Short mmCIF file of C-alpha atoms (C1' of nucleotides) in Angstrom, two decimals:
data_model
loop_
_atom_site.label_atom_id
_atom_site.label_comp_id
_atom_site.label_asym_id
_atom_site.label_seq_id
_atom_site.Cartn_x
_atom_site.Cartn_y
_atom_site.Cartn_z
CA MET A 1 30.71 4.26 -3.31
CA ALA A 2 28.48 2.48 -5.76
CA GLN A 3 24.72 2.58 -5.41
CA LYS A 4 23.85 0.74 -2.21
CA PRO A 5 22.09 -2.58 -2.66
CA SER A 6 18.73 -3.05 -0.99
CA ILE A 7 16.08 -5.61 -0.18
CA PRO A 8 12.39 -5.53 -1.18
CA LYS A 9 9.82 -3.61 0.80
CA GLY A 10 8.59 -5.39 3.91
CA THR A 11 11.50 -7.85 4.10
CA ARG A 12 14.35 -7.83 6.62
CA ASP A 13 17.90 -9.01 7.16
CA PHE A 14 18.51 -10.58 10.57
CA ASN A 15 21.86 -10.14 12.33
CA SER A 16 23.24 -12.82 14.66
CA GLU A 17 21.68 -11.31 17.73
CA VAL A 18 18.24 -11.20 16.14
CA VAL A 19 18.63 -14.74 14.82
CA ALA A 20 19.52 -15.94 18.33
CA LYS A 21 16.47 -14.24 19.80
CA ARG A 22 14.18 -15.53 17.09
CA SER A 23 15.39 -19.05 17.50
CA TYR A 24 14.86 -18.77 21.25
CA ILE A 25 11.19 -18.13 20.48
CA THR A 26 10.82 -20.87 17.88
CA GLU A 27 12.65 -23.40 20.05
CA THR A 28 10.35 -22.62 22.95
CA ILE A 29 7.28 -22.99 20.76
CA LYS A 30 8.61 -26.22 19.21
CA GLN A 31 9.25 -27.70 22.60
CA GLN A 32 5.66 -27.01 23.68
CA PHE A 33 4.30 -28.35 20.39
CA LYS A 34 6.18 -31.60 20.96
CA ILE A 35 5.03 -31.86 24.57
CA TYR A 36 1.46 -31.71 23.30
CA GLY A 37 2.14 -34.48 20.81
CA PHE A 38 2.54 -32.58 17.55
CA GLN A 39 4.98 -33.73 14.86
CA PRO A 40 6.67 -31.42 12.36
CA ILE A 41 6.09 -31.26 8.63
CA GLU A 42 7.25 -28.79 6.00
CA THR A 43 5.70 -27.80 2.70
CA PRO A 44 7.13 -25.89 -0.30
CA SER A 45 7.32 -22.13 -0.18
CA PHE A 46 5.25 -21.96 -3.34
CA GLU A 47 2.19 -23.91 -4.39
CA ASN A 48 0.13 -24.23 -7.55
CA SER A 49 -1.98 -21.10 -7.82
CA ASP A 50 -5.27 -22.96 -7.78
CA THR A 51 -4.35 -24.49 -4.41
CA LEU A 52 -4.26 -21.03 -2.89
CA MET A 53 -6.53 -18.79 -4.96
CA GLY A 54 -10.07 -18.36 -3.72
CA LYS A 55 -9.34 -19.72 -0.24
CA TYR A 56 -8.90 -16.41 1.56
CA GLY A 57 -11.65 -14.32 0.05
CA GLU A 58 -11.30 -11.54 -2.48
CA GLU A 59 -9.02 -9.48 -0.24
CA GLY A 60 -6.75 -12.47 0.33
CA ASP A 61 -6.40 -13.22 -3.38
CA ARG A 62 -5.18 -9.70 -3.94
CA LEU A 63 -2.48 -10.18 -1.30
CA ILE A 64 -1.09 -13.43 -2.69
CA PHE A 65 2.31 -13.07 -4.37
CA LYS A 66 2.04 -14.57 -7.83
CA ILE A 67 5.03 -16.12 -9.55
CA LEU A 68 5.49 -15.33 -13.21
CA ASN A 69 5.77 -18.41 -15.45
CA SER A 70 9.23 -19.26 -16.69
CA GLY A 71 10.29 -18.84 -20.29
CA ASP A 72 8.40 -16.79 -22.82
CA TYR A 73 5.27 -16.44 -20.75
CA LEU A 74 3.51 -14.19 -23.25
CA LYS A 75 3.88 -16.60 -26.15
CA LYS A 76 0.65 -18.48 -25.57
CA ILE A 77 -1.47 -15.43 -24.90
CA SER A 78 -3.96 -14.76 -27.66
CA ASP A 79 -4.27 -11.25 -29.05
CA THR A 80 -7.82 -10.94 -27.76
CA ASP A 81 -6.79 -11.89 -24.22
CA TYR A 82 -4.00 -9.38 -24.40
CA GLU A 83 -6.14 -6.58 -25.73
CA GLU A 84 -8.84 -7.16 -23.13
CA ARG A 85 -6.35 -6.21 -20.40
CA SER A 86 -8.43 -8.17 -17.89
CA GLU A 87 -6.26 -8.87 -14.88
CA SER A 88 -8.43 -11.76 -13.69
CA ARG A 89 -8.33 -13.49 -17.08
CA LEU A 90 -4.69 -12.84 -17.87
CA THR A 91 -3.13 -13.62 -14.47
CA PRO A 92 -3.91 -17.38 -14.44
CA LYS A 93 -2.36 -17.68 -17.90
CA ILE A 94 0.95 -16.05 -17.11
CA SER A 95 1.23 -17.20 -13.48
CA GLU A 96 0.57 -20.78 -12.44
CA LYS A 97 2.41 -20.73 -9.09
CA ALA A 98 2.18 -18.52 -6.02
CA LEU A 99 3.98 -18.04 -2.70
CA ARG A 100 2.14 -19.54 0.24
CA TYR A 101 -0.07 -17.09 2.10
CA ASP A 102 -0.47 -19.08 5.31
CA LEU A 103 0.30 -22.59 6.57
CA THR A 104 -3.25 -23.83 7.02
CA VAL A 105 -4.34 -24.17 3.40
CA PRO A 106 -1.09 -25.90 2.33
CA PHE A 107 -1.62 -28.19 5.32
CA ALA A 108 -5.13 -29.06 4.13
CA ARG A 109 -3.65 -29.81 0.70
CA TYR A 110 -1.00 -31.98 2.39
CA VAL A 111 -3.61 -33.96 4.32
CA VAL A 112 -5.71 -34.66 1.25
CA GLN A 113 -2.71 -35.55 -0.88
CA HIS A 114 -1.22 -37.90 1.71
CA GLN A 115 -4.46 -39.14 3.29
CA ASN A 116 -3.57 -42.80 2.82
CA GLU A 117 -0.26 -42.51 4.65
CA ILE A 118 -1.60 -40.46 7.55
CA GLU A 119 -2.81 -41.86 10.85
CA PHE A 120 -5.82 -39.85 12.06
CA PRO A 121 -6.34 -37.85 14.14
CA PHE A 122 -3.31 -36.18 12.62
CA LYS A 123 -1.44 -33.70 14.80
CA ARG A 124 1.18 -31.67 12.99
CA TYR A 125 3.13 -28.51 13.61
CA GLN A 126 4.83 -26.33 11.04
CA ILE A 127 7.14 -23.33 11.42
CA GLN A 128 7.85 -21.63 8.12
CA PRO A 129 7.72 -18.22 6.48
CA VAL A 130 4.66 -16.99 4.59
CA TRP A 131 4.31 -14.06 2.20
CA ARG A 132 1.67 -11.41 1.77
CA ALA A 133 1.72 -8.47 -0.65
CA ASP A 134 0.46 -6.18 2.09
CA ARG A 135 1.64 -2.66 2.83
CA PRO A 136 4.06 -2.86 5.73
CA GLN A 137 3.33 -1.10 9.01
CA LYS A 138 3.78 -1.83 12.69
CA GLY A 139 4.14 -5.58 13.25
CA ARG A 140 3.28 -6.18 9.62
CA PHE A 141 5.70 -7.52 7.04
CA ARG A 142 5.57 -9.00 3.57
CA GLU A 143 7.63 -11.97 4.67
CA PHE A 144 6.96 -13.30 8.16
CA TYR A 145 6.90 -16.56 10.08
CA GLN A 146 3.93 -18.49 11.31
CA CYS A 147 4.14 -21.29 13.85
CA ASP A 148 1.09 -23.49 13.39
CA ALA A 149 -0.25 -26.51 15.22
CA ASP A 150 -3.31 -28.28 13.84
CA VAL A 151 -5.28 -31.47 14.43
CA VAL A 152 -7.46 -32.97 11.74
CA GLY A 153 -9.72 -35.96 11.98
CA SER A 154 -11.35 -35.29 15.32
CA ALA A 155 -14.39 -33.18 16.09
CA SER A 156 -13.83 -33.46 19.82
CA LEU A 157 -14.02 -30.22 21.75
CA PHE A 158 -11.17 -31.47 23.91
CA GLN A 159 -8.94 -30.35 21.03
CA GLU A 160 -10.08 -26.78 21.51
CA VAL A 161 -9.46 -27.12 25.22
CA GLU A 162 -5.95 -28.42 24.63
CA PHE A 163 -5.14 -25.64 22.20
CA ILE A 164 -6.06 -23.06 24.81
CA GLN A 165 -3.73 -24.84 27.21
CA LEU A 166 -1.07 -24.86 24.52
CA TYR A 167 -1.35 -21.10 24.04
CA ASP A 168 -1.04 -20.68 27.78
CA GLY A 169 1.91 -23.09 27.87
CA VAL A 170 3.86 -21.28 25.18
CA PHE A 171 3.36 -17.79 26.54
CA THR A 172 4.15 -18.97 30.04
CA ALA A 173 7.36 -20.62 28.80
CA LEU A 174 8.29 -17.35 27.09
CA ASN A 175 7.74 -15.55 30.38
CA LEU A 176 5.08 -13.44 28.70
CA SER A 177 2.33 -13.27 31.27
CA GLY A 178 -0.92 -11.39 31.01
CA THR A 179 -1.93 -12.46 27.52
CA THR A 180 -5.61 -12.67 26.72
CA ILE A 181 -6.99 -15.56 24.70
CA LYS A 182 -10.17 -14.30 23.15
CA ILE A 183 -12.66 -16.90 22.06
CA ASN A 184 -15.86 -16.82 20.06
CA ASN A 185 -17.78 -19.25 17.93
CA ARG A 186 -18.69 -18.87 14.31
CA LYS A 187 -21.96 -20.65 15.00
CA ILE A 188 -22.93 -17.91 17.43
CA LEU A 189 -22.24 -15.30 14.77
CA SER A 190 -24.29 -17.28 12.27
CA GLY A 191 -27.06 -17.57 14.84
CA ILE A 192 -27.14 -13.85 15.46
CA ALA A 193 -27.17 -13.16 11.73
CA GLU A 194 -30.06 -15.58 11.43
CA VAL A 195 -32.04 -13.95 14.24
CA ILE A 196 -31.71 -10.49 12.71
CA GLY A 197 -32.50 -11.77 9.23
CA ALA A 198 -29.06 -11.27 7.73
CA GLN A 199 -27.93 -14.85 7.06
CA ASP A 200 -26.87 -13.88 3.56
CA LYS A 201 -24.77 -11.00 4.88
CA LEU A 202 -22.80 -12.96 7.48
CA ILE A 203 -19.40 -11.65 6.35
CA ASP A 204 -20.49 -8.00 6.21
CA PHE A 205 -22.16 -8.42 9.56
CA THR A 206 -19.14 -9.93 11.30
CA VAL A 207 -16.68 -7.49 9.74
CA ALA A 208 -18.76 -4.60 11.06
CA LEU A 209 -19.24 -6.16 14.50
CA ASP A 210 -15.50 -6.83 14.73
CA LYS A 211 -14.86 -3.08 14.72
CA LEU A 212 -16.96 -2.40 17.83
CA ASP A 213 -14.15 -1.57 20.25
CA LYS A 214 -12.37 0.47 17.59
CA ILE A 215 -15.09 2.70 16.12
CA GLY A 216 -17.90 2.37 18.64
CA GLU A 217 -21.52 1.27 18.66
CA GLU A 218 -22.98 4.02 16.48
CA LYS A 219 -20.46 3.64 13.67
CA VAL A 220 -20.95 -0.13 13.69
CA LYS A 221 -24.70 0.30 13.31
CA GLU A 222 -24.13 2.79 10.49
CA GLU A 223 -21.89 0.38 8.67
CA MET A 224 -24.40 -2.45 9.04
CA LEU A 225 -27.18 -0.25 7.75
CA GLY A 226 -24.95 0.73 4.86
CA LYS A 227 -24.39 -2.92 4.02
CA GLY A 228 -28.14 -3.47 3.76
CA ILE A 229 -28.97 -4.93 7.15
CA SER A 230 -32.47 -3.80 8.22
CA GLN A 231 -33.06 -1.33 11.05
CA VAL A 232 -35.40 -3.85 12.69
CA GLY A 233 -32.59 -6.38 12.68
CA ILE A 234 -30.07 -3.93 14.09
CA ASP A 235 -32.48 -3.03 16.90
CA LYS A 236 -32.53 -6.70 17.84
CA LEU A 237 -28.78 -6.49 18.35
CA GLN A 238 -29.11 -4.00 21.18
CA PRO A 239 -28.58 -6.56 24.00
CA LEU A 240 -25.35 -7.54 22.24
CA PHE A 241 -23.86 -4.10 22.76
CA GLU A 242 -24.74 -4.28 26.44
CA LEU A 243 -23.10 -7.60 27.22
CA THR A 244 -21.23 -7.36 30.48
CA GLY A 245 -19.94 -9.50 33.30
CA ASP A 246 -17.90 -12.66 33.30
CA PHE A 247 -17.83 -15.46 30.79
CA GLY A 248 -20.82 -17.23 32.33
CA SER A 249 -23.17 -14.30 32.58
CA GLN A 250 -22.39 -13.08 29.06
CA ILE A 251 -23.29 -16.50 27.80
CA GLU A 252 -26.56 -16.45 29.72
CA SER A 253 -27.60 -13.16 28.12
CA LEU A 254 -26.62 -14.46 24.70
CA LYS A 255 -28.81 -17.50 25.22
CA SER A 256 -31.92 -15.34 25.38
CA ILE A 257 -30.98 -13.48 22.21
CA LEU A 258 -30.37 -16.74 20.42
CA SER A 259 -33.26 -18.76 21.84
CA THR A 260 -34.83 -19.20 18.40
CA SER A 261 -31.65 -20.16 16.60
CA GLU A 262 -30.66 -23.79 16.64
CA ILE A 263 -27.18 -23.13 15.30
CA GLY A 264 -26.63 -20.26 17.71
CA LEU A 265 -27.52 -22.41 20.69
CA LYS A 266 -25.16 -25.11 19.44
CA GLY A 267 -22.38 -22.55 19.41
CA ILE A 268 -23.18 -21.53 22.95
CA GLU A 269 -23.17 -25.14 24.08
CA GLU A 270 -19.69 -25.60 22.60
CA LEU A 271 -18.40 -22.47 24.29
CA GLU A 272 -19.80 -23.55 27.63
CA PHE A 273 -18.11 -26.91 27.36
CA ILE A 274 -14.75 -25.30 26.64
CA ASN A 275 -15.13 -22.72 29.38
CA THR A 276 -16.10 -25.31 31.97
CA ALA A 277 -13.15 -27.50 31.06
CA ILE A 278 -10.67 -24.61 31.16
CA SER A 279 -12.04 -23.38 34.48
CA SER A 280 -11.40 -26.71 36.09
CA LEU A 281 -8.00 -27.22 34.43
CA GLU A 282 -6.85 -23.65 35.15
CA LEU A 283 -4.50 -21.60 33.02
CA LYS A 284 -1.05 -20.56 34.22
CA THR A 285 -0.61 -16.98 33.02
CA ALA A 286 -3.15 -16.37 30.27
CA GLN A 287 -6.74 -15.38 30.59
CA LEU A 288 -9.64 -16.82 28.59
CA GLN A 289 -12.15 -14.20 27.54
CA PHE A 290 -15.37 -14.49 25.61
CA ASP A 291 -15.59 -11.82 22.92
CA VAL A 292 -18.69 -11.87 20.77
CA THR A 293 -17.19 -9.25 18.44
CA LEU A 294 -14.26 -11.50 17.56
CA ALA A 295 -14.77 -12.38 13.90
CA ARG A 296 -11.50 -13.27 12.17
CA GLY A 297 -11.44 -12.72 8.47
CA LEU A 298 -10.75 -16.16 7.12
CA ASN A 299 -13.97 -17.65 5.97
CA TYR A 300 -13.03 -21.28 6.49
CA TYR A 301 -13.69 -21.29 10.23
CA THR A 302 -16.93 -22.99 11.27
CA GLY A 303 -16.74 -23.42 15.06
CA ALA A 304 -14.57 -21.94 17.77
CA ILE A 305 -12.35 -19.01 16.81
CA PHE A 306 -9.38 -17.77 18.81
CA GLU A 307 -7.26 -14.71 18.87
CA VAL A 308 -4.50 -13.85 21.34
CA SER A 309 -3.68 -10.30 22.28
CA ALA A 310 -0.49 -9.12 23.94
CA PRO A 311 -0.52 -8.02 27.61
CA GLU A 312 -2.21 -4.72 28.24
CA GLY A 313 -0.06 -1.70 27.49
CA VAL A 314 1.64 -3.21 24.46
CA ASN A 315 0.35 -1.76 21.23
CA MET A 316 0.38 -4.73 18.90
CA GLY A 317 -2.20 -6.51 16.78
CA SER A 318 -2.99 -10.10 17.61
CA ILE A 319 0.02 -12.33 18.28
CA GLY A 320 -1.84 -15.53 17.52
CA GLY A 321 -5.07 -16.81 16.08
CA GLY A 322 -6.88 -19.92 15.05
CA GLY A 323 -10.07 -21.89 15.09
CA ARG A 324 -12.14 -24.88 14.06
CA TYR A 325 -12.75 -25.62 10.40
CA ASP A 326 -15.10 -28.46 9.59
CA ASN A 327 -14.60 -28.54 5.90
CA LEU A 328 -11.19 -27.21 4.95
CA THR A 329 -10.10 -30.43 3.30
CA GLY A 330 -13.46 -30.51 1.52
CA ILE A 331 -12.24 -27.90 -0.92
CA PHE A 332 -9.60 -30.42 -1.98
CA GLY A 333 -12.10 -33.27 -2.15
CA LEU A 334 -11.83 -34.96 1.25
CA LYS A 335 -15.13 -34.70 3.11
CA ASN A 336 -15.98 -35.06 6.79
CA MET A 337 -12.58 -34.16 8.09
CA SER A 338 -12.95 -31.71 10.91
CA GLY A 339 -9.86 -29.81 11.94
CA VAL A 340 -8.81 -27.21 14.44
CA GLY A 341 -5.60 -25.30 14.71
CA ILE A 342 -3.78 -22.29 16.09
CA SER A 343 -1.01 -20.08 14.90
CA PHE A 344 1.68 -18.02 16.62
CA GLY A 345 3.00 -14.89 14.94
CA LEU A 346 6.74 -15.17 15.53
CA ASP A 347 7.58 -11.68 14.30
CA ARG A 348 5.01 -9.99 16.49
CA ILE A 349 5.90 -12.06 19.54
CA TYR A 350 9.48 -10.92 18.95
CA LEU A 351 8.45 -7.27 18.98
CA VAL A 352 6.43 -7.75 22.16
CA LEU A 353 9.25 -9.57 24.00
CA GLU A 354 11.69 -6.89 22.86
CA GLU A 355 9.43 -4.08 24.01
CA LEU A 356 8.97 -5.69 27.42
CA GLY A 357 12.64 -6.69 27.75
CA LEU A 358 11.80 -10.35 28.20
CA PHE A 359 14.63 -11.99 26.25
CA PRO A 360 16.97 -13.88 28.58
CA GLU A 361 20.60 -12.70 28.61
CA SER A 362 21.79 -16.14 27.64
CA VAL A 363 20.21 -16.37 24.20
CA ILE A 364 23.43 -15.42 22.43
CA ASP A 365 25.88 -18.29 22.27
CA ASN A 366 29.02 -16.22 21.82
CA THR A 367 32.63 -17.33 21.57
CA LYS A 368 33.93 -17.93 25.07
CA VAL A 369 37.65 -17.66 24.52
CA LEU A 370 39.90 -16.09 21.90
CA PHE A 371 43.50 -17.27 21.45
CA ILE A 372 45.87 -14.45 20.62
CA ASN A 373 48.07 -15.16 17.63
CA PHE A 374 51.79 -14.43 18.16
CA GLY A 375 53.14 -16.18 15.09
CA GLU A 376 53.14 -19.51 13.29
CA ASP A 377 54.68 -21.73 15.99
CA GLU A 378 52.59 -20.23 18.76
CA ALA A 379 49.42 -20.39 16.63
CA MET A 380 50.03 -24.07 15.96
CA ALA A 381 50.28 -24.79 19.68
CA CYS A 382 47.13 -22.72 20.20
CA LEU A 383 45.18 -24.63 17.58
CA LYS A 384 45.89 -27.88 19.43
CA ALA A 385 44.46 -26.39 22.60
CA VAL A 386 41.54 -24.88 20.67
CA SER A 387 40.73 -28.31 19.26
CA SER A 388 40.57 -29.92 22.69
CA LEU A 389 38.40 -27.10 24.00
CA ARG A 390 36.06 -27.50 21.04
CA ASP A 391 35.93 -31.26 21.62
CA ASN A 392 34.65 -30.39 25.07
CA GLY A 393 31.95 -28.14 23.71
CA ILE A 394 33.61 -24.84 24.50
CA ASN A 395 33.20 -22.13 21.86
CA ALA A 396 36.78 -21.17 21.07
CA GLU A 397 38.58 -19.42 18.25
CA LEU A 398 42.11 -18.44 17.25
CA TYR A 399 42.77 -14.99 15.82
CA PRO A 400 43.80 -15.91 12.28
CA ASP A 401 46.60 -13.37 11.77
CA ALA A 402 49.62 -12.48 13.88
CA ALA A 403 48.33 -8.94 14.04
CA LYS A 404 49.28 -6.40 16.64
CA MET A 405 48.33 -7.30 20.16
CA LYS A 406 46.22 -4.21 20.46
CA LYS A 407 44.21 -5.13 17.41
CA GLN A 408 43.58 -8.65 18.66
CA MET A 409 42.60 -7.53 22.14
CA ASN A 410 40.33 -4.96 20.59
CA TYR A 411 38.65 -7.65 18.55
CA ALA A 412 37.95 -9.70 21.68
CA ASN A 413 36.64 -6.61 23.39
CA LYS A 414 34.29 -5.60 20.57
CA ARG A 415 32.98 -9.12 20.15
CA GLU A 416 32.42 -9.30 23.92
CA ILE A 417 34.45 -12.47 24.20
CA PRO A 418 34.91 -12.95 27.96
CA PHE A 419 38.36 -14.62 27.93
CA VAL A 420 41.56 -14.49 25.91
CA VAL A 421 44.48 -16.90 26.03
CA LEU A 422 48.02 -15.73 25.38
CA VAL A 423 50.66 -18.18 24.19
CA GLY A 424 54.04 -16.56 23.47
CA ASP A 425 57.64 -17.66 23.84
CA ASP A 426 57.43 -18.25 27.60
CA GLU A 427 54.27 -20.29 27.43
CA LEU A 428 55.60 -22.32 24.49
CA LYS A 429 58.71 -23.29 26.48
CA THR A 430 56.79 -24.25 29.62
CA ASN A 431 53.82 -25.72 27.72
CA SER A 432 51.42 -23.41 29.56
CA PHE A 433 48.61 -21.00 28.77
CA THR A 434 48.04 -17.50 30.11
CA LEU A 435 44.30 -16.96 30.61
CA LYS A 436 43.04 -13.40 30.88
CA ASP A 437 39.62 -12.46 32.15
CA MET A 438 38.55 -9.54 29.97
CA SER A 439 36.17 -7.97 32.44
CA SER A 440 38.45 -7.99 35.50
CA GLY A 441 41.76 -7.86 33.64
CA GLU A 442 43.17 -10.61 35.86
CA GLN A 443 45.38 -13.24 34.30
CA GLN A 444 47.00 -16.49 35.34
CA LYS A 445 49.27 -19.16 33.87
CA LEU A 446 47.59 -22.55 33.54
CA THR A 447 48.11 -26.03 32.16
CA LEU A 448 45.80 -27.19 29.38
CA GLU A 449 43.81 -29.25 31.87
CA ASP A 450 43.30 -26.33 34.23
CA LEU A 451 42.38 -24.14 31.29
CA MET A 452 39.72 -26.62 30.31
CA THR A 453 38.15 -26.76 33.76
CA LYS A 454 38.27 -22.97 34.12
CA LEU A 455 36.39 -22.46 30.87
CA LYS A 456 33.81 -25.20 31.31
"C1'" G B 1 -5.80 -0.71 -2.73
"C1'" U B 2 -6.54 4.71 0.07
"C1'" G B 3 -4.23 8.72 2.99
"C1'" G B 4 -0.02 10.72 5.41
"C1'" U B 5 5.31 10.48 6.55
"C1'" U B 6 10.69 9.64 5.83
"C1'" G B 7 15.51 9.45 3.01
"C1'" U B 8 22.32 13.98 3.88
"C1'" A B 9 29.26 9.90 6.20
"C1'" G B 10 29.11 3.07 8.99
"C1'" C B 11 25.23 5.12 12.96
"C1'" U B 12 22.26 9.38 15.11
"C1'" C B 13 21.31 13.87 13.08
"C1'" A B 14 22.42 19.63 11.76
"C1'" G B 15 22.39 22.31 7.14
"C1'" U B 16 18.89 29.72 7.54
"C1'" U B 17 14.79 33.27 2.23
"C1'" G B 18 18.05 28.66 -3.48
"C1'" G B 19 24.49 31.22 -3.53
"C1'" U B 20 31.92 29.53 -2.69
"C1'" U B 21 35.05 23.73 -1.01
"C1'" A B 22 28.09 19.98 2.64
"C1'" G B 23 29.09 19.84 8.83
"C1'" A B 24 28.86 17.71 14.20
"C1'" G B 25 28.84 13.74 17.73
"C1'" C B 26 29.61 8.67 17.98
"C1'" G B 27 31.97 4.75 15.27
"C1'" C B 28 36.16 3.26 11.98
"C1'" C B 29 41.65 3.36 10.65
"C1'" G B 30 46.60 4.97 12.25
"C1'" G B 31 49.96 7.02 16.11
"C1'" U B 32 51.56 8.08 21.40
"C1'" U B 33 52.30 2.18 23.22
"C1'" U B 34 56.98 -4.16 18.93
"C1'" G B 35 53.42 -9.18 25.28
"C1'" U B 36 48.00 -6.66 26.87
"C1'" G B 37 41.65 -4.26 25.26
"C1'" G B 38 38.24 -0.48 27.62
"C1'" U B 39 40.42 5.64 29.31
"C1'" A B 40 43.13 9.99 27.45
"C1'" C B 41 45.60 12.91 23.72
"C1'" C B 42 47.11 13.57 18.41
"C1'" G B 43 46.34 12.54 13.25
"C1'" G B 44 43.49 10.36 9.08
"C1'" A B 45 39.96 8.12 5.82
"C1'" G B 46 34.96 8.17 4.62
"C1'" G B 47 29.32 11.72 0.95
"C1'" U B 48 27.06 11.20 -7.27
"C1'" C B 49 22.65 14.86 -0.23
"C1'" G B 50 17.74 7.62 -2.25
"C1'" C B 51 17.09 7.51 -7.79
"C1'" C B 52 15.33 9.90 -12.58
"C1'" G B 53 13.74 14.25 -14.73
"C1'" G B 54 12.29 19.61 -14.54
"C1'" U B 55 12.59 25.05 -12.98
"C1'" U B 56 16.99 28.38 -12.40
"C1'" C B 57 22.87 31.95 -14.05
"C1'" G B 58 23.08 28.58 -9.77
"C1'" A B 59 19.38 23.01 -6.38
"C1'" G B 60 20.99 19.08 -0.50
"C1'" A B 61 16.96 22.91 -0.30
"C1'" C B 62 11.77 24.41 -5.17
"C1'" C B 63 8.41 21.23 -8.71
"C1'" G B 64 7.00 16.26 -10.99
"C1'" G B 65 7.78 11.08 -11.07
"C1'" U B 66 9.79 6.72 -8.84
"C1'" C B 67 11.88 3.62 -4.98
"C1'" U B 68 12.33 3.29 0.29
"C1'" U B 69 11.06 4.08 5.85
"C1'" C B 70 7.48 4.61 9.42
"C1'" C B 71 2.22 5.31 10.56
"C1'" A B 72 -3.20 5.09 10.00
"C1'" C B 73 -7.27 2.91 7.04
"C1'" C B 74 -8.69 -1.72 4.47
"C1'" C B 75 -7.41 -6.33 5.92
"C1'" C B 76 -4.52 -9.29 8.96
"C1'" A B 77 0.18 -12.76 12.27
#
RNA sequence: GUGGUUGUAGCUCAGUUGGUUAGAGCGCCGGUUUGUGGUACCGGAGGUCGCCGGUUCGAGACCGGUCUUCCACCCCA
C-alpha cells in the first residue's frame, strides 16, 4: 500500500454517526438561540490580519494561524528586512490574512462595518469553526466550533440575566443537568487590584488569582509576589481566600474589602442585580455560582464574565464562556456600543455528552428499508415503490446490483437497516411486496399501500 | 512555546539480550448454502514495522532527526 494520507495535527474527520450527534447539539442550541430572539449571521473563515492581531493579547497573537500571501510573497521584501530575521517585522509583510480565532472579534468588525443597516440592539447568533495554533490535548483542537450569541447596543443588565437563562435552557434541552454557571465581574477584579495597589498589574493579578483552586493559596501568593505585587497588598487579599457561604454572603464580605473602591462597588452592585433576578426567575437544571477567582483571559471584557463547567465528575475544561464588553467595537472605531455575549464549545459539549451517554438513540436518521435487487425487471418495479416511499418521507434505497442474496442481506445487516423488501418472480406476477423485519426475521406479503403504512 | 508519551494488518494489540520467511483475536473476501442476514465449520487476501538518516555482518527492536497520538504546563472552548 502507498503511504497513508493524513490530516494536520489537531484536526478531525467526522463519520456519519459523529456528524449526526454533532448536528443534534447544534440544532438544539440553534433552537434555543431562536427562542431567545437571536438571528443568524456568518462571517468568512479568514479575515484581514489587522482585524485579528492584537485583540487577544500576546499569547493570542501567537496562536493565530497566519495565511501566507499568494504569488511571489518574498519579492517585495527588502534585503535588510530579510537579513534582520525579525518575525514581528517580517510576518505582516508576507501574511496579510489570518484564520479567525474566535467569533466575537469578527462579529465586532461586522457590527462596525454594517452599522447603518443594523437595528440596535442587535441580537445575533453564529455557529462556525474557529482555528487556533495550539498544541492539542484533551478537549482541545486546532479546528473547533463555537456557538456564539451576542447582543450589542444595550447596556441593560437584563441581557446578562437572559444569557444565564439561555445557558440553562440549552443545557436543559441537551439533558445535561448539573452544570455550573460561574460568574464574576471584571470591575470587582479591577477594584481589588486598586485596593491592593496593583492597578497596573491587573492582568498578572487576575491570571494568578485564576489558578487558586489549581495550585493553592501559597503558590498564588508566590506568583503575585514574583510579578511585583507588594507583600502589603497581598496581605490585604487575605479575606478573599477565606470567602465562604452562598452567593449573598460572599458578596457581603467582598463589600467590606472593596469599600474604598468605587469601581469595585459598582461591580458588586451589578452582580447583586443579576443574582436577585435569577433567584426570582429560577434556573431549571444549572446552578449560578459566584467565583471571585474567575478571570478569563480575553482582555476585552469589562463587566460580567461567565464560564460554564461540566457536571461534577466529568474532567473537562469549561464548556462555555462569555461576558460583557463595553468597548469591543471601539477598536474598530464605533464608540459607546456596549455588548455582551456567550459562547458554547460544541466539541467539548460533545465529549461530555458522550462520556455521560446522553445522546438520544434517535439521532441517526438511517435508511429504513432496503429493496433487494433480483435483476433488471424486478429492480425497475422496486424503484417505483422506492419512489413512492421516498415521496412519503421514508428513507428507502435499492441495492444497486443484482448481487447474491447473501451479500445484499449482509449489507442490510451491517448498515443496521431494520427492514428489507424482496421482489422476485412471484411478487412481480402478483404485484406484491415481501417485507422482512430484520430483527425478528418475520416476513409477510403486502400491497404497496400496506407496505407504505407499515413503514410509516 | 516547555515537558512527557505513542506509532507493527482495516481495528485492538503480541513480538524475549539485535539473528531465518513479523504473529494473534476481531473484521474483510470466498465456500459449505443459485429466494433469505446474524450462528457454525472450511479456505483466502491483507504489512516498505509512521517517515528520513545512522550504528551493525545483520535493525520492528539500538542512536539522531522529523511527523503523528495522547497527556500535563502555558493559555484556552
